[in-house]
Amino acid sequence: MKFFVDTADVAAIRELNDLGMVDGVTTNPSLILKSGRNILEVTKEICDMVSGPVSAEVVASEAKEMIAEGLHLAQIAPNIAVKVPLTWDGLTACKALASEGHKVNVTLCFSPAQALLAAKAGASFISPFIGRLDDIHLDGLDLIEDIRVIYDNYDYRTEILAASIRSVNHVIDCAKIGADVVTAPPAIIKAMANHVLTDKGLEQFNSDWAKTGQKIL
Ligand code: G3P
């Protein structure tokens, strides 16, 4: 499973990237706001650091402007994936940008029907938002399962990029279902290393080791 980091925090990306945990990065207008950085500058910095796809999102609402913004964002670096929203205009922009050889990530997907349209429009990635469906008492993981079945039935190559990840369990459930990618905040990727029994076991080892009076170095 590929891990994308869902942030525009350069230091956080670098820490995970140095450990080989980063296969790509996703950003959006809210994450750019949170970073306090200029979109073009921070995106370029991330693209220079990470070899995999870096999603940068358009903000226009009409296809023509989305395409213009997407082409501008794509000039930042060869590993840019242009992110467009799952609207009819977004699908139009997806088709146009994908036809010119650009990677497109179609975001804000909340239904299997939307995901099917994105695949037909040539999206490289579809971003179903799990957490936001859970927030309104629907099941985000059901959506991942449905898209997996549909894409496999027809051999669509669009990668399922599970987004709006809120927990370690989300990551593991997506891996079990067979999502191609999860994009998660850095804190969730780091939290995957935690287990209460690891902490307890280490405490015991440290206590017993102290009693031996030995040193390794
Ligand atoms: O990749 C999309 C993601 O950033 C949305 O996450 O937690 O704002 O729903 P969230």
PDB file of C-alpha atoms and ligand atoms in Angstrom:
ATOM      1  CA  MET A   1       0.000   0.000   0.000  1.00  0.00           C
ATOM      2  CA  LYS A   2       1.225   3.460  -0.843  1.00  0.00           C
ATOM      3  CA  PHE A   3       1.324   6.149   1.860  1.00  0.00           C
ATOM      4  CA  PHE A   4       0.714   9.730   0.874  1.00  0.00           C
ATOM      5  CA  VAL A   5       1.044  12.423   3.536  1.00  0.00           C
ATOM      6  CA  ASP A   6      -1.928  14.750   3.788  1.00  0.00           C
ATOM      7  CA  THR A   7      -0.216  17.998   4.721  1.00  0.00           C
ATOM      8  CA  ALA A   8       1.687  21.027   3.447  1.00  0.00           C
ATOM      9  CA  ASP A   9       3.946  21.004   6.514  1.00  0.00           C
ATOM     10  CA  VAL A  10       7.399  20.641   4.955  1.00  0.00           C
ATOM     11  CA  ALA A  11       9.165  19.631   8.181  1.00  0.00           C
ATOM     12  CA  ALA A  12       6.621  16.880   8.874  1.00  0.00           C
ATOM     13  CA  ILE A  13       6.918  15.563   5.313  1.00  0.00           C
ATOM     14  CA  ARG A  14      10.727  15.581   5.539  1.00  0.00           C
ATOM     15  CA  GLU A  15      10.737  13.569   8.777  1.00  0.00           C
ATOM     16  CA  LEU A  16       8.565  10.826   7.261  1.00  0.00           C
ATOM     17  CA  ASN A  17      10.263  10.964   3.869  1.00  0.00           C
ATOM     18  CA  ASP A  18      13.666  10.377   5.459  1.00  0.00           C
ATOM     19  CA  LEU A  19      12.246   7.101   6.830  1.00  0.00           C
ATOM     20  CA  GLY A  20      10.973   6.007   3.422  1.00  0.00           C
ATOM     21  CA  MET A  21       7.330   6.383   4.514  1.00  0.00           C
ATOM     22  CA  VAL A  22       6.286   8.857   1.837  1.00  0.00           C
ATOM     23  CA  ASP A  23       5.109   7.707  -1.590  1.00  0.00           C
ATOM     24  CA  GLY A  24       3.418  11.026  -2.317  1.00  0.00           C
ATOM     25  CA  VAL A  25       1.797  14.101  -0.792  1.00  0.00           C
ATOM     26  CA  THR A  26      -1.672  15.590  -0.949  1.00  0.00           C
ATOM     27  CA  THR A  27      -2.531  19.201  -0.253  1.00  0.00           C
ATOM     28  CA  ASN A  28      -5.724  21.210  -0.463  1.00  0.00           C
ATOM     29  CA  PRO A  29      -6.677  24.868   0.139  1.00  0.00           C
ATOM     30  CA  SER A  30      -7.304  24.223   3.844  1.00  0.00           C
ATOM     31  CA  LEU A  31      -3.884  22.622   4.285  1.00  0.00           C
ATOM     32  CA  ILE A  32      -2.214  25.507   2.410  1.00  0.00           C
ATOM     33  CA  LEU A  33      -3.985  27.912   4.792  1.00  0.00           C
ATOM     34  CA  LYS A  34      -2.768  25.879   7.773  1.00  0.00           C
ATOM     35  CA  SER A  35       0.830  25.990   6.475  1.00  0.00           C
ATOM     36  CA  GLY A  36       0.755  29.780   6.192  1.00  0.00           C
ATOM     37  CA  ARG A  37       2.835  29.444   3.020  1.00  0.00           C
ATOM     38  CA  ASN A  38       2.429  30.589  -0.583  1.00  0.00           C
ATOM     39  CA  ILE A  39       0.938  27.693  -2.582  1.00  0.00           C
ATOM     40  CA  LEU A  40       3.444  27.854  -5.438  1.00  0.00           C
ATOM     41  CA  GLU A  41       6.477  28.115  -3.155  1.00  0.00           C
ATOM     42  CA  VAL A  42       5.508  25.414  -0.681  1.00  0.00           C
ATOM     43  CA  THR A  43       4.359  23.036  -3.413  1.00  0.00           C
ATOM     44  CA  LYS A  44       7.664  23.455  -5.252  1.00  0.00           C
ATOM     45  CA  GLU A  45       9.561  22.733  -2.031  1.00  0.00           C
ATOM     46  CA  ILE A  46       7.542  19.568  -1.463  1.00  0.00           C
ATOM     47  CA  CYS A  47       7.962  18.428  -5.087  1.00  0.00           C
ATOM     48  CA  ASP A  48      11.734  18.843  -4.814  1.00  0.00           C
ATOM     49  CA  MET A  49      11.802  16.683  -1.685  1.00  0.00           C
ATOM     50  CA  VAL A  50       9.428  13.875  -2.642  1.00  0.00           C
ATOM     51  CA  SER A  51       9.774  11.772  -5.761  1.00  0.00           C
ATOM     52  CA  GLY A  52       6.136  10.567  -5.892  1.00  0.00           C
ATOM     53  CA  PRO A  53       3.033  12.515  -6.914  1.00  0.00           C
ATOM     54  CA  VAL A  54       2.254  15.769  -5.102  1.00  0.00           C
ATOM     55  CA  SER A  55      -1.377  16.847  -5.380  1.00  0.00           C
ATOM     56  CA  ALA A  56      -2.035  20.571  -5.737  1.00  0.00           C
ATOM     57  CA  GLU A  57      -5.645  21.681  -5.916  1.00  0.00           C
ATOM     58  CA  VAL A  58      -7.328  24.132  -8.264  1.00  0.00           C
ATOM     59  CA  VAL A  59      -9.757  26.634  -6.738  1.00  0.00           C
ATOM     60  CA  ALA A  60     -11.790  27.803  -9.751  1.00  0.00           C
ATOM     61  CA  SER A  61     -15.314  26.495 -10.136  1.00  0.00           C
ATOM     62  CA  GLU A  62     -15.607  26.533 -13.932  1.00  0.00           C
ATOM     63  CA  ALA A  63     -13.827  24.029 -16.151  1.00  0.00           C
ATOM     64  CA  LYS A  64     -12.005  26.561 -18.305  1.00  0.00           C
ATOM     65  CA  GLU A  65     -10.439  28.288 -15.312  1.00  0.00           C
ATOM     66  CA  MET A  66      -9.746  24.964 -13.604  1.00  0.00           C
ATOM     67  CA  ILE A  67      -7.821  23.829 -16.668  1.00  0.00           C
ATOM     68  CA  ALA A  68      -5.823  27.074 -16.733  1.00  0.00           C
ATOM     69  CA  GLU A  69      -5.040  26.774 -13.025  1.00  0.00           C
ATOM     70  CA  GLY A  70      -4.199  23.095 -13.431  1.00  0.00           C
ATOM     71  CA  LEU A  71      -1.761  23.802 -16.265  1.00  0.00           C
ATOM     72  CA  HIS A  72      -0.122  26.493 -14.135  1.00  0.00           C
ATOM     73  CA  LEU A  73       0.193  24.145 -11.144  1.00  0.00           C
ATOM     74  CA  ALA A  74       1.538  21.380 -13.393  1.00  0.00           C
ATOM     75  CA  GLN A  75       4.427  23.663 -14.367  1.00  0.00           C
ATOM     76  CA  ILE A  76       5.710  23.615 -10.769  1.00  0.00           C
ATOM     77  CA  ALA A  77       7.304  20.189 -11.218  1.00  0.00           C
ATOM     78  CA  PRO A  78       6.925  16.980 -13.225  1.00  0.00           C
ATOM     79  CA  ASN A  79       5.517  15.123 -10.198  1.00  0.00           C
ATOM     80  CA  ILE A  80       2.480  17.383  -9.746  1.00  0.00           C
ATOM     81  CA  ALA A  81      -0.945  15.731  -9.738  1.00  0.00           C
ATOM     82  CA  VAL A  82      -3.587  18.362 -10.388  1.00  0.00           C
ATOM     83  CA  LYS A  83      -6.432  18.035  -7.906  1.00  0.00           C
ATOM     84  CA  VAL A  84      -9.924  18.931  -9.125  1.00  0.00           C
ATOM     85  CA  PRO A  85     -13.250  18.638  -7.301  1.00  0.00           C
ATOM     86  CA  LEU A  86     -15.822  16.027  -8.228  1.00  0.00           C
ATOM     87  CA  THR A  87     -18.221  18.350 -10.012  1.00  0.00           C
ATOM     88  CA  TRP A  88     -19.212  18.243 -13.654  1.00  0.00           C
ATOM     89  CA  ASP A  89     -16.752  21.053 -14.332  1.00  0.00           C
ATOM     90  CA  GLY A  90     -14.110  19.177 -12.377  1.00  0.00           C
ATOM     91  CA  LEU A  91     -14.660  16.085 -14.519  1.00  0.00           C
ATOM     92  CA  THR A  92     -14.416  18.212 -17.665  1.00  0.00           C
ATOM     93  CA  ALA A  93     -11.118  19.649 -16.421  1.00  0.00           C
ATOM     94  CA  CYS A  94      -9.948  16.148 -15.464  1.00  0.00           C
ATOM     95  CA  LYS A  95     -10.571  14.857 -18.976  1.00  0.00           C
ATOM     96  CA  ALA A  96      -8.776  17.809 -20.579  1.00  0.00           C
ATOM     97  CA  LEU A  97      -5.752  17.693 -18.255  1.00  0.00           C
ATOM     98  CA  ALA A  98      -5.457  13.895 -18.383  1.00  0.00           C
ATOM     99  CA  SER A  99      -5.642  14.009 -22.186  1.00  0.00           C
ATOM    100  CA  GLU A 100      -2.594  16.287 -22.139  1.00  0.00           C
ATOM    101  CA  GLY A 101      -0.705  13.729 -20.055  1.00  0.00           C
ATOM    102  CA  HIS A 102      -1.126  15.282 -16.621  1.00  0.00           C
ATOM    103  CA  LYS A 103      -1.896  13.237 -13.527  1.00  0.00           C
ATOM    104  CA  VAL A 104      -5.265  14.249 -12.083  1.00  0.00           C
ATOM    105  CA  ASN A 105      -6.576  13.547  -8.591  1.00  0.00           C
ATOM    106  CA  VAL A 106     -10.360  13.950  -8.400  1.00  0.00           C
ATOM    107  CA  THR A 107     -11.240  14.937  -4.867  1.00  0.00           C
ATOM    108  CA  LEU A 108     -14.305  15.338  -2.645  1.00  0.00           C
ATOM    109  CA  CYS A 109     -15.719  11.984  -3.747  1.00  0.00           C
ATOM    110  CA  PHE A 110     -18.593  10.726  -1.617  1.00  0.00           C
ATOM    111  CA  SER A 111     -20.303   8.109  -3.785  1.00  0.00           C
ATOM    112  CA  PRO A 112     -19.495   5.137  -6.031  1.00  0.00           C
ATOM    113  CA  ALA A 113     -21.308   6.888  -8.900  1.00  0.00           C
ATOM    114  CA  GLN A 114     -18.937   9.841  -8.619  1.00  0.00           C
ATOM    115  CA  ALA A 115     -15.948   7.493  -8.553  1.00  0.00           C
ATOM    116  CA  LEU A 116     -17.123   5.745 -11.708  1.00  0.00           C
ATOM    117  CA  LEU A 117     -17.368   9.062 -13.546  1.00  0.00           C
ATOM    118  CA  ALA A 118     -13.859  10.053 -12.419  1.00  0.00           C
ATOM    119  CA  ALA A 119     -12.409   6.815 -13.790  1.00  0.00           C
ATOM    120  CA  LYS A 120     -14.155   7.374 -17.117  1.00  0.00           C
ATOM    121  CA  ALA A 121     -12.784  10.936 -17.217  1.00  0.00           C
ATOM    122  CA  GLY A 122      -9.236   9.559 -16.994  1.00  0.00           C
ATOM    123  CA  ALA A 123      -8.392  10.369 -13.372  1.00  0.00           C
ATOM    124  CA  SER A 124      -5.118   8.934 -12.080  1.00  0.00           C
ATOM    125  CA  PHE A 125      -6.510   9.071  -8.530  1.00  0.00           C
ATOM    126  CA  ILE A 126      -9.962   9.170  -6.963  1.00  0.00           C
ATOM    127  CA  SER A 127     -10.119  10.587  -3.432  1.00  0.00           C
ATOM    128  CA  PRO A 128     -13.075   9.231  -1.432  1.00  0.00           C
ATOM    129  CA  PHE A 129     -13.369  11.049   1.916  1.00  0.00           C
ATOM    130  CA  ILE A 130     -13.912   8.431   4.604  1.00  0.00           C
ATOM    131  CA  GLY A 131     -13.919  10.559   7.746  1.00  0.00           C
ATOM    132  CA  ARG A 132     -16.400  13.094   6.463  1.00  0.00           C
ATOM    133  CA  LEU A 133     -18.880  10.298   5.637  1.00  0.00           C
ATOM    134  CA  ASP A 134     -18.382   8.838   9.116  1.00  0.00           C
ATOM    135  CA  ASP A 135     -19.007  12.350  10.501  1.00  0.00           C
ATOM    136  CA  ILE A 136     -22.555  12.261   9.104  1.00  0.00           C
ATOM    137  CA  HIS A 137     -23.131   8.681  10.315  1.00  0.00           C
ATOM    138  CA  LEU A 138     -22.543   7.010   6.960  1.00  0.00           C
ATOM    139  CA  ASP A 139     -19.847   4.380   6.480  1.00  0.00           C
ATOM    140  CA  GLY A 140     -16.792   5.706   4.655  1.00  0.00           C
ATOM    141  CA  LEU A 141     -15.274   2.242   4.409  1.00  0.00           C
ATOM    142  CA  ASP A 142     -18.334   0.955   2.543  1.00  0.00           C
ATOM    143  CA  LEU A 143     -17.546   3.533  -0.110  1.00  0.00           C
ATOM    144  CA  ILE A 144     -13.966   2.264  -0.453  1.00  0.00           C
ATOM    145  CA  GLU A 145     -15.275  -1.300  -0.800  1.00  0.00           C
ATOM    146  CA  ASP A 146     -17.821  -0.307  -3.442  1.00  0.00           C
ATOM    147  CA  ILE A 147     -15.279   1.588  -5.513  1.00  0.00           C
ATOM    148  CA  ARG A 148     -12.801  -1.312  -5.267  1.00  0.00           C
ATOM    149  CA  VAL A 149     -15.417  -3.717  -6.653  1.00  0.00           C
ATOM    150  CA  ILE A 150     -16.471  -1.387  -9.460  1.00  0.00           C
ATOM    151  CA  TYR A 151     -12.930  -0.534 -10.553  1.00  0.00           C
ATOM    152  CA  ASP A 152     -11.890  -4.207 -10.455  1.00  0.00           C
ATOM    153  CA  ASN A 153     -14.991  -5.297 -12.402  1.00  0.00           C
ATOM    154  CA  TYR A 154     -13.944  -3.138 -15.324  1.00  0.00           C
ATOM    155  CA  ASP A 155     -10.192  -2.991 -14.769  1.00  0.00           C
ATOM    156  CA  TYR A 156     -10.116   0.784 -14.334  1.00  0.00           C
ATOM    157  CA  ARG A 157      -6.571   1.914 -13.616  1.00  0.00           C
ATOM    158  CA  THR A 158      -7.618   4.927 -11.518  1.00  0.00           C
ATOM    159  CA  GLU A 159      -6.024   4.471  -8.101  1.00  0.00           C
ATOM    160  CA  ILE A 160      -8.223   4.592  -5.014  1.00  0.00           C
ATOM    161  CA  LEU A 161      -6.648   7.213  -2.757  1.00  0.00           C
ATOM    162  CA  ALA A 162      -8.484   6.924   0.547  1.00  0.00           C
ATOM    163  CA  ALA A 163      -8.652  10.399   2.101  1.00  0.00           C
ATOM    164  CA  SER A 164     -10.066  12.113   5.172  1.00  0.00           C
ATOM    165  CA  ILE A 165      -8.324   9.483   7.268  1.00  0.00           C
ATOM    166  CA  ARG A 166      -8.944  10.046  10.967  1.00  0.00           C
ATOM    167  CA  SER A 167      -7.502   6.971  12.682  1.00  0.00           C
ATOM    168  CA  VAL A 168      -5.005   4.147  12.490  1.00  0.00           C
ATOM    169  CA  ASN A 169      -7.939   1.772  12.076  1.00  0.00           C
ATOM    170  CA  HIS A 170      -8.995   3.666   8.961  1.00  0.00           C
ATOM    171  CA  VAL A 171      -5.568   2.997   7.451  1.00  0.00           C
ATOM    172  CA  ILE A 172      -5.659  -0.703   8.289  1.00  0.00           C
ATOM    173  CA  ASP A 173      -9.248  -1.152   7.106  1.00  0.00           C
ATOM    174  CA  CYS A 174      -8.359   0.545   3.807  1.00  0.00           C
ATOM    175  CA  ALA A 175      -5.352  -1.754   3.439  1.00  0.00           C
ATOM    176  CA  LYS A 176      -7.570  -4.804   4.051  1.00  0.00           C
ATOM    177  CA  ILE A 177     -10.104  -3.633   1.486  1.00  0.00           C
ATOM    178  CA  GLY A 178      -7.358  -2.984  -1.049  1.00  0.00           C
ATOM    179  CA  ALA A 179      -7.288   0.795  -1.450  1.00  0.00           C
ATOM    180  CA  ASP A 180      -4.232   1.580  -3.563  1.00  0.00           C
ATOM    181  CA  VAL A 181      -3.178   4.553  -1.453  1.00  0.00           C
ATOM    182  CA  VAL A 182      -4.082   6.198   1.835  1.00  0.00           C
ATOM    183  CA  THR A 183      -3.352   9.837   2.425  1.00  0.00           C
ATOM    184  CA  ALA A 184      -3.102  10.489   6.129  1.00  0.00           C
ATOM    185  CA  PRO A 185      -1.977  13.319   8.396  1.00  0.00           C
ATOM    186  CA  PRO A 186       1.580  12.833   9.701  1.00  0.00           C
ATOM    187  CA  ALA A 187       0.314  12.231  13.252  1.00  0.00           C
ATOM    188  CA  ILE A 188      -1.711   9.222  12.138  1.00  0.00           C
ATOM    189  CA  ILE A 189       1.195   7.674  10.241  1.00  0.00           C
ATOM    190  CA  LYS A 190       3.372   8.101  13.330  1.00  0.00           C
ATOM    191  CA  ALA A 191       0.630   6.733  15.602  1.00  0.00           C
ATOM    192  CA  MET A 192       0.754   3.481  13.624  1.00  0.00           C
ATOM    193  CA  ALA A 193       3.990   2.694  15.492  1.00  0.00           C
ATOM    194  CA  ASN A 194       2.283   2.812  18.886  1.00  0.00           C
ATOM    195  CA  HIS A 195       1.026  -0.138  20.909  1.00  0.00           C
ATOM    196  CA  VAL A 196       0.376  -0.280  24.633  1.00  0.00           C
ATOM    197  CA  LEU A 197       1.980  -3.727  24.875  1.00  0.00           C
ATOM    198  CA  THR A 198       5.114  -2.428  23.151  1.00  0.00           C
ATOM    199  CA  ASP A 199       5.364   0.304  25.808  1.00  0.00           C
ATOM    200  CA  LYS A 200       4.691  -2.178  28.606  1.00  0.00           C
ATOM    201  CA  GLY A 201       7.189  -4.699  27.250  1.00  0.00           C
ATOM    202  CA  LEU A 202       9.867  -2.055  26.878  1.00  0.00           C
ATOM    203  CA  GLU A 203       9.297  -0.874  30.429  1.00  0.00           C
ATOM    204  CA  GLN A 204       9.845  -4.420  31.685  1.00  0.00           C
ATOM    205  CA  PHE A 205      12.980  -4.917  29.567  1.00  0.00           C
ATOM    206  CA  ASN A 206      14.440  -1.616  30.773  1.00  0.00           C
ATOM    207  CA  SER A 207      13.709  -2.452  34.388  1.00  0.00           C
ATOM    208  CA  ASP A 208      15.272  -5.931  34.122  1.00  0.00           C
ATOM    209  CA  TRP A 209      18.246  -4.580  32.193  1.00  0.00           C
ATOM    210  CA  ALA A 210      18.968  -2.036  34.928  1.00  0.00           C
ATOM    211  CA  LYS A 211      19.095  -4.912  37.428  1.00  0.00           C
ATOM    212  CA  THR A 212      21.804  -6.707  35.422  1.00  0.00           C
ATOM    213  CA  GLY A 213      24.159  -3.768  35.982  1.00  0.00           C
ATOM    214  CA  GLN A 214      25.490  -4.335  32.443  1.00  0.00           C
ATOM    215  CA  LYS A 215      26.138  -1.929  29.557  1.00  0.00           C
ATOM    216  CA  ILE A 216      26.265  -2.709  25.843  1.00  0.00           C
ATOM    217  CA  LEU A 217      28.484   0.260  25.013  1.00  0.00           C
TER     218      LEU A 217
HETATM  219  O1  G3P B   1      -7.256  14.677   1.672  1.00  0.00           O
HETATM  220  C1  G3P B   1      -8.461  15.235   2.102  1.00  0.00           C
HETATM  221  C2  G3P B   1      -8.410  15.450   3.555  1.00  0.00           C
HETATM  222  O2  G3P B   1      -7.481  16.459   3.824  1.00  0.00           O
HETATM  223  C3  G3P B   1      -9.674  15.775   4.205  1.00  0.00           C
HETATM  224  O3  G3P B   1      -9.504  15.422   5.515  1.00  0.00           O
HETATM  225  O4  G3P B   1      -9.942  15.416   7.908  1.00  0.00           O
HETATM  226  O5  G3P B   1     -10.396  17.483   6.535  1.00  0.00           O
HETATM  227  O6  G3P B   1     -11.855  15.487   6.328  1.00  0.00           O
HETATM  228  P1  G3P B   1     -10.492  15.981   6.637  1.00  0.00           P
END
